[in-house]
Coordinates of C-alpha atoms and ligand atoms in Angstrom, one line a residue:
M1 CA 80.6 103.4 92.2
V2 CA 77.3 104.2 93.5
F3 CA 75.3 107.3 93.0
I4 CA 72.1 108.0 94.6
L5 CA 69.9 110.2 93.0
H6 CA 67.9 112.7 95.1
R7 CA 65.3 114.9 93.9
E8 CA 65.4 118.4 95.2
P9 CA 62.0 119.3 96.4
T10 CA 60.4 121.9 94.3
Q11 CA 58.5 125.0 95.6
Q12 CA 54.9 123.9 96.0
E13 CA 52.1 126.3 96.5
V14 CA 50.0 123.4 97.8
I15 CA 50.5 120.9 100.6
S16 CA 52.7 117.9 100.1
Y17 CA 53.0 114.9 101.9
S18 CA 55.8 112.5 102.7
Y19 CA 55.7 108.7 102.0
L20 CA 57.4 107.2 105.0
H21 CA 58.3 104.3 103.3
F22 CA 60.7 106.0 101.2
T23 CA 62.9 107.7 103.7
T24 CA 65.8 105.2 103.4
F25 CA 66.7 106.9 100.4
F26 CA 65.0 110.2 100.1
T27 CA 61.6 111.7 101.2
F28 CA 59.1 111.3 98.4
K29 CA 56.7 114.1 98.4
V30 CA 53.4 114.2 96.5
A31 CA 51.7 117.5 96.2
A32 CA 47.9 117.5 96.5
T33 CA 45.8 120.2 94.9
A34 CA 43.4 121.9 97.4
K35 CA 40.5 119.8 95.5
A36 CA 42.3 116.7 96.3
M37 CA 43.1 117.4 100.0
K38 CA 39.9 115.4 100.9
Q39 CA 41.7 112.5 99.6
V40 CA 45.1 113.3 100.9
H41 CA 44.9 110.2 103.5
K42 CA 45.1 108.0 100.4
F43 CA 48.6 109.1 100.0
T44 CA 49.5 107.3 103.3
E45 CA 49.7 104.0 101.4
S46 CA 53.0 103.1 100.7
Y47 CA 54.2 102.2 97.1
D48 CA 53.5 98.6 97.9
D49 CA 56.2 97.3 99.7
D50 CA 55.5 93.6 99.1
K51 CA 57.0 93.5 95.7
T52 CA 55.6 90.1 95.0
K53 CA 51.9 91.2 95.1
L54 CA 50.3 91.9 91.8
H55 CA 48.8 95.2 91.9
K56 CA 45.2 95.5 90.7
S57 CA 43.3 98.8 90.8
P58 CA 39.4 99.1 90.7
A59 CA 37.9 101.0 87.7
C60 CA 37.1 104.7 88.6
K61 CA 33.5 105.1 89.5
N62 CA 33.4 108.8 90.3
D63 CA 30.9 110.6 88.4
E64 CA 32.7 114.0 88.6
C65 CA 35.7 112.3 86.9
V66 CA 35.7 112.9 83.0
D67 CA 38.8 111.1 81.8
C68 CA 40.7 110.0 84.9
S69 CA 43.4 112.5 84.1
D70 CA 43.4 114.6 87.1
D71 CA 42.8 114.1 90.9
T72 CA 39.0 113.6 90.7
C73 CA 40.0 109.9 89.6
P74 CA 40.7 108.0 92.8
N75 CA 43.3 106.0 90.8
F76 CA 45.0 109.2 89.5
C77 CA 45.1 110.6 93.1
K78 CA 46.8 107.4 94.3
R79 CA 49.2 107.5 91.4
Q80 CA 48.1 104.2 90.0
E81 CA 46.9 103.0 86.5
C82 CA 43.2 102.4 85.9
P83 CA 42.4 99.0 84.9
P84 CA 41.6 98.2 81.1
E85 CA 37.8 97.9 81.9
C86 CA 37.5 101.6 83.3
K87 CA 35.6 104.3 81.6
K88 CA 35.6 104.5 77.8
D89 CA 37.6 107.8 77.7
C90 CA 39.8 106.9 80.5
K91 CA 43.4 108.4 80.0
N92 CA 45.2 106.8 82.9
Q93 CA 46.2 103.7 80.8
L94 CA 49.8 104.6 80.3
S95 CA 51.1 101.0 80.1
R96 CA 48.7 100.3 77.3
A97 CA 49.4 103.0 75.1
K98 CA 49.9 102.3 71.7
P99 CA 53.3 103.1 70.1
K100 CA 51.8 105.4 67.5
S101 CA 50.2 107.4 70.2
V102 CA 53.3 108.0 72.3
P103 CA 54.3 111.7 72.4
F104 CA 58.2 111.1 72.0
F105 CA 60.8 109.4 70.0
I106 CA 64.5 108.4 70.5
G107 CA 67.1 110.4 68.6
E108 CA 71.0 111.1 68.9
A109 CA 71.8 113.4 71.6
G110 CA 75.4 114.2 70.6
S111 CA 78.0 113.3 73.4
K112 CA 75.3 112.2 75.7
G113 CA 74.5 109.2 73.5
R114 CA 70.8 109.1 72.7
G115 CA 68.0 110.9 74.0
L116 CA 64.3 111.3 74.1
Y117 CA 62.5 114.1 72.0
A118 CA 59.0 115.5 72.0
K119 CA 57.1 114.4 69.0
T120 CA 54.3 116.7 69.8
N121 CA 53.6 119.6 72.1
I122 CA 53.2 118.4 75.8
S123 CA 51.3 120.3 78.4
R124 CA 52.4 120.5 82.1
D125 CA 51.6 117.6 84.2
D126 CA 50.8 115.2 81.1
R127 CA 52.2 111.7 81.7
I128 CA 54.8 111.3 78.9
L129 CA 55.8 107.6 79.5
Y130 CA 56.2 104.9 82.0
F131 CA 59.6 103.8 82.7
T132 CA 60.0 100.0 83.3
G133 CA 62.7 97.7 84.1
E134 CA 63.4 94.8 86.4
V135 CA 62.6 95.6 90.0
I136 CA 65.5 94.5 92.0
S137 CA 66.7 94.9 95.6
K138 CA 69.4 97.3 96.5
E139 CA 72.1 94.6 97.1
E140 CA 71.2 93.1 93.6
C141 CA 71.6 96.6 92.3
L142 CA 75.1 96.7 93.7
K143 CA 76.0 93.4 92.2
R144 CA 74.7 94.4 89.0
M145 CA 76.7 97.8 89.0
E146 CA 79.9 95.6 89.2
K147 CA 78.7 93.2 86.5
Y148 CA 77.9 96.1 84.1
E149 CA 81.2 97.7 84.7
G150 CA 82.8 94.7 83.9
E151 CA 80.7 94.2 80.7
G152 CA 81.5 97.8 79.8
V153 CA 78.0 99.0 79.7
E154 CA 78.7 102.8 79.1
H155 CA 75.6 104.5 80.4
S156 CA 73.7 103.7 83.5
Y157 CA 70.1 102.7 83.6
L158 CA 69.6 101.8 87.0
F159 CA 66.8 104.0 88.5
E160 CA 66.1 104.1 92.4
C161 CA 62.4 103.6 93.1
G162 CA 61.5 103.5 96.8
K163 CA 63.2 100.6 98.6
F164 CA 64.0 99.1 95.2
V165 CA 65.9 99.8 92.1
C166 CA 64.4 99.7 88.4
D167 CA 67.0 98.3 86.3
S168 CA 66.3 99.0 82.6
T169 CA 69.6 98.0 81.2
K170 CA 68.6 94.6 79.6
H171 CA 64.8 94.8 80.2
G172 CA 63.3 98.1 79.8
N173 CA 61.5 100.7 77.6
A174 CA 62.3 104.0 75.9
G175 CA 62.4 105.7 79.3
K176 CA 65.8 104.7 79.8
F177 CA 67.0 107.2 77.3
A178 CA 65.9 110.4 79.2
N179 CA 69.1 112.3 79.8
N180 CA 69.9 114.6 82.7
S181 CA 69.4 118.3 82.4
C182 CA 69.9 121.2 84.8
N183 CA 66.8 122.6 83.5
A184 CA 64.8 119.4 83.2
N185 CA 61.5 119.4 81.8
M186 CA 60.2 116.1 83.2
H187 CA 59.4 114.7 86.6
A188 CA 59.9 111.0 87.6
V189 CA 56.8 110.1 89.6
Q190 CA 56.1 106.7 90.9
W191 CA 53.1 105.0 89.6
K192 CA 51.6 101.7 90.1
I193 CA 51.1 100.0 86.9
H194 CA 48.0 97.8 86.7
N195 CA 48.1 94.2 86.9
T196 CA 51.7 94.0 85.8
N197 CA 54.1 91.4 87.3
R198 CA 56.9 92.5 89.8
S199 CA 59.4 92.9 87.1
Y200 CA 58.0 95.5 85.3
R201 CA 56.5 98.0 87.9
G202 CA 56.5 101.5 86.6
V203 CA 57.9 105.1 87.3
V204 CA 56.1 107.6 85.3
F205 CA 57.7 110.6 83.6
T206 CA 55.5 113.6 83.7
A207 CA 55.7 117.0 82.1
A208 CA 57.2 119.5 84.5
R209 CA 56.2 122.3 82.3
D210 CA 54.8 122.9 78.9
I211 CA 57.2 121.4 76.4
K212 CA 57.4 122.2 72.7
K213 CA 57.5 119.6 69.8
G214 CA 61.1 118.9 69.1
E215 CA 62.5 119.7 72.5
E216 CA 64.6 117.2 74.3
L217 CA 62.8 115.3 77.2
T218 CA 65.0 115.3 80.4
I219 CA 65.0 114.8 83.9
R220 CA 67.4 115.9 86.7
Y221 CA 69.5 113.1 87.7
N222 CA 70.9 114.9 90.9
F223 CA 73.6 112.2 91.6
D224 CA 74.4 112.0 95.1
C225 CA 78.1 110.7 95.0
D226 CA 81.5 111.3 96.4
P227 CA 81.8 115.1 95.4
S228 CA 85.3 114.4 94.3
V229 CA 83.8 112.2 91.5
K230 CA 82.6 114.9 89.0
R231 CA 80.1 113.5 86.7
V232 CA 80.2 115.9 83.8
C233 CA 77.0 117.5 82.6
L234 CA 76.6 118.1 79.0
C235 CA 73.1 119.5 78.9
G236 CA 74.2 122.8 77.7
E237 CA 71.4 124.8 79.6
L238 CA 72.2 128.4 80.6
N239 CA 72.1 127.5 84.4
C240 CA 73.9 124.2 83.9
T241 CA 76.3 123.6 86.8
G242 CA 78.6 121.5 84.8
T243 CA 77.9 118.3 86.9
M244 CA 75.2 115.8 87.0
N245 CA 76.1 115.5 90.8
K246 CA 73.9 116.5 93.5
I247 CA 74.7 120.1 94.5
A248 CA 74.7 120.8 98.3
Q249 CA 72.0 123.4 99.1
S250 CA 74.4 126.0 100.2
S251 CA 76.6 125.9 97.0
K252 CA 73.4 125.8 94.9
R253 CA 72.6 129.3 96.7
N254 CA 76.0 130.7 95.9
I255 CA 75.6 129.7 92.2
K256 CA 72.0 131.4 92.2
E257 CA 73.4 134.4 93.7
E258 CA 76.2 134.6 91.3
D259 CA 73.8 134.1 88.5
H260 CA 71.7 136.9 89.8
K261 CA 74.7 139.3 90.4
K262 CA 75.6 138.8 86.7
N263 CA 72.2 139.6 85.7
G264 CA 72.0 142.6 88.0
T265 CA 69.0 141.6 90.0
T266 CA 68.8 141.8 93.9
S267 CA 66.8 139.3 96.3
K268 CA 64.2 142.0 96.9
K269 CA 63.7 142.6 93.1
R270 CA 63.7 139.0 92.5
R271 CA 60.9 138.5 94.9
V272 CA 59.0 141.3 93.3
E273 CA 59.5 139.8 89.9
S274 CA 58.4 136.5 90.9
S275 CA 55.2 137.8 92.4
G276 CA 52.2 139.2 91.2
A277 CA 50.4 142.2 92.8
S278 CA 48.8 139.9 95.6
G279 CA 52.0 138.3 96.3
K280 CA 51.0 134.9 94.6
K281 CA 53.1 133.2 92.3
K282 CA 52.6 133.9 88.7
E283 CA 53.4 130.5 87.5
K284 CA 52.2 127.5 88.9
T285 CA 54.6 124.7 89.6
S286 CA 54.0 121.2 88.5
T287 CA 51.7 119.1 90.8
F288 CA 54.2 116.3 90.8
Q289 CA 57.7 115.6 92.5
S290 CA 60.4 113.5 91.2
I291 CA 61.8 110.3 92.8
G292 CA 65.5 109.4 92.4
A293 CA 67.8 106.8 90.9
Y294 CA 70.9 104.9 91.2
V295 CA 73.5 105.1 88.8
H296 CA 76.8 103.7 88.0
S297 CA 79.7 105.1 86.2
T298 CA 81.4 103.2 83.5
K299 CA 83.5 103.8 80.4
V300 CA 83.1 101.3 77.5
P301 CA 86.6 100.1 76.4
K302 CA 87.1 101.0 72.8
N303 CA 87.1 97.3 71.5
E304 CA 83.8 96.6 73.2
K305 CA 82.0 99.8 71.8
K306 CA 80.8 98.1 68.7
K307 CA 79.5 95.0 70.7
Y308 CA 77.7 97.3 72.9
K309 CA 76.0 99.2 70.1
N310 CA 75.0 95.9 68.6
Y311 CA 73.5 94.7 71.7
L312 CA 71.6 98.0 72.2
T313 CA 70.2 98.3 68.6
N314 CA 69.1 94.5 69.0
F315 CA 67.6 95.3 72.1
L316 CA 65.7 98.2 70.7
I317 CA 64.4 96.4 67.8
R318 CA 63.1 93.5 70.0
S319 CA 61.4 95.5 72.4
Q320 CA 59.8 97.5 69.7
C321 CA 58.6 94.3 68.1
K322 CA 57.0 93.3 71.6
L323 CA 55.4 96.6 71.8
E324 CA 53.9 96.4 68.3
E325 CA 53.3 92.7 68.7
L326 CA 55.0 92.0 65.4
G327 CA 56.9 88.8 64.5
N328 CA 59.1 90.6 62.1
P329 CA 61.8 92.8 63.5
R330 CA 62.8 94.1 60.1
E331 CA 59.2 95.5 59.7
A332 CA 59.2 97.2 63.1
L333 CA 62.4 98.8 62.4
I334 CA 61.1 100.2 58.9
R335 CA 57.9 101.3 60.7
R336 CA 59.8 103.0 63.3
E337 CA 62.2 104.9 61.2
D338 CA 59.3 106.0 59.0
L339 CA 57.4 107.4 61.9
H340 CA 60.6 109.2 63.3
Q341 CA 61.4 110.7 59.9
K342 CA 57.9 112.0 59.7
A343 CA 58.2 113.5 63.2
I344 CA 61.7 115.2 62.3
S345 CA 60.6 116.5 58.8
S346 CA 57.5 117.9 60.0
E347 CA 57.4 121.8 60.5
A348 CA 58.4 123.5 63.5
V349 CA 61.1 120.7 64.6
N350 CA 64.5 121.9 64.9
I351 CA 66.8 119.2 66.4
P352 CA 70.3 119.6 64.9
S353 CA 71.9 116.5 63.8
V354 CA 69.3 114.2 65.0
R355 CA 69.7 110.7 63.5
V356 CA 67.0 108.3 64.2
A357 CA 67.8 105.5 66.8
Y358 CA 65.6 102.8 65.4
Ligands
SAM401 C1 69.6 106.7 81.6 S1 71.0 106.8 80.5 C2 70.5 108.1 79.4 C3 70.5 107.6 77.9 C4 71.7 107.5 77.3 N1 72.1 108.8 76.8 C5 71.9 106.5 76.2 O1 72.4 106.8 75.1 O2 71.6 105.4 76.5 C6 72.0 107.8 81.4 C7 73.4 108.1 80.9 O3 73.4 109.0 79.9 C8 74.5 109.9 79.9 N2 74.1 111.2 80.1 C9 72.8 111.7 80.5 N3 72.5 112.9 80.5 C10 73.7 113.5 80.3 C11 74.3 114.8 80.5 N4 73.5 115.8 80.7 N5 75.8 114.9 80.1 C12 76.4 114.0 80.0 N6 75.9 112.6 80.0 C13 74.8 112.5 80.1 C14 75.5 109.5 81.0 O4 76.3 108.7 80.5 C15 74.4 108.6 81.9 O5 75.0 107.6 82.7

């Protein structure tokens, strides 16, 4: 079963630009702030269609740029990582982030399986993690979907990324644990990772709003699939539509109208509420827009569940070892558990029944 994830365009105060190269699946829009408008022509570059090319970005030489974390940095502006030899304070080094500095951890998310949680407070537009996986073609993706169905892989880890699909099922990082929410606090943004080989090009998850320590980190999958196949959403948000499927614009409007009727708000009242005296919006939306994913639907046969769980645990330990460049998986596991326990036990974190994943 094929699901195509589409990101619904969010309301942007600023001008947005479409990547023509992505129109096969969706229109990928990148918002540019007024300040960055001068550089908007740079967005016309595609997300490196030649997947065999290694991507190398130049170091940021803009004197106005302080730490490469906003559009004053030409690399940030082009949604690409700076090289290691960039400025001393460069913050556009996501793929080289030290495991201890990452602002998230993996925990149990009830019936959804595992999930990602914020380890610290995170500000809007902060880049949280980069999602990696094997970059595969659409055709290969379809083959793998069948394969994974056969293997009984319960969850789907195939993320559509422009012309390609990023498959994190067997080779990926913590990004694969981001669950769906109808009130998602992250966007998935394409980001070129400097000097990586084609198998590990990334998508970056950025904060769509300010996020509090302990909150689950989620994205909106918006599966575009046969409407008769309902993918039940268990996000538990007040505005939960009950499904992870893409919702048609018309039915979305109806749902919103129903919500507002319940709350006793009229459309005029809502306009006034959402506007300041000058008619300007009170709250700024994120400067990023999300991209989408392919997902497959599978159910793990009961006798396979244990096998899959073992596989997943081993995978996590292995990848963690790789990250920390440790030779000893046991040591990595202990370290990680310790780190998570500390994050959970510290004040202000209240995640019900969270068990540390690894
Ligand atoms: C990319 S994985 C997310 C990580 C997954 N929870 C795990 O434990 O590996 C996507 C899968 O998680 C599950 N999932 C994510 N969000 C969900 C939600 N809101 N409700 C129900 N299931 C969800 C679905 O099985 C989906 O195919």
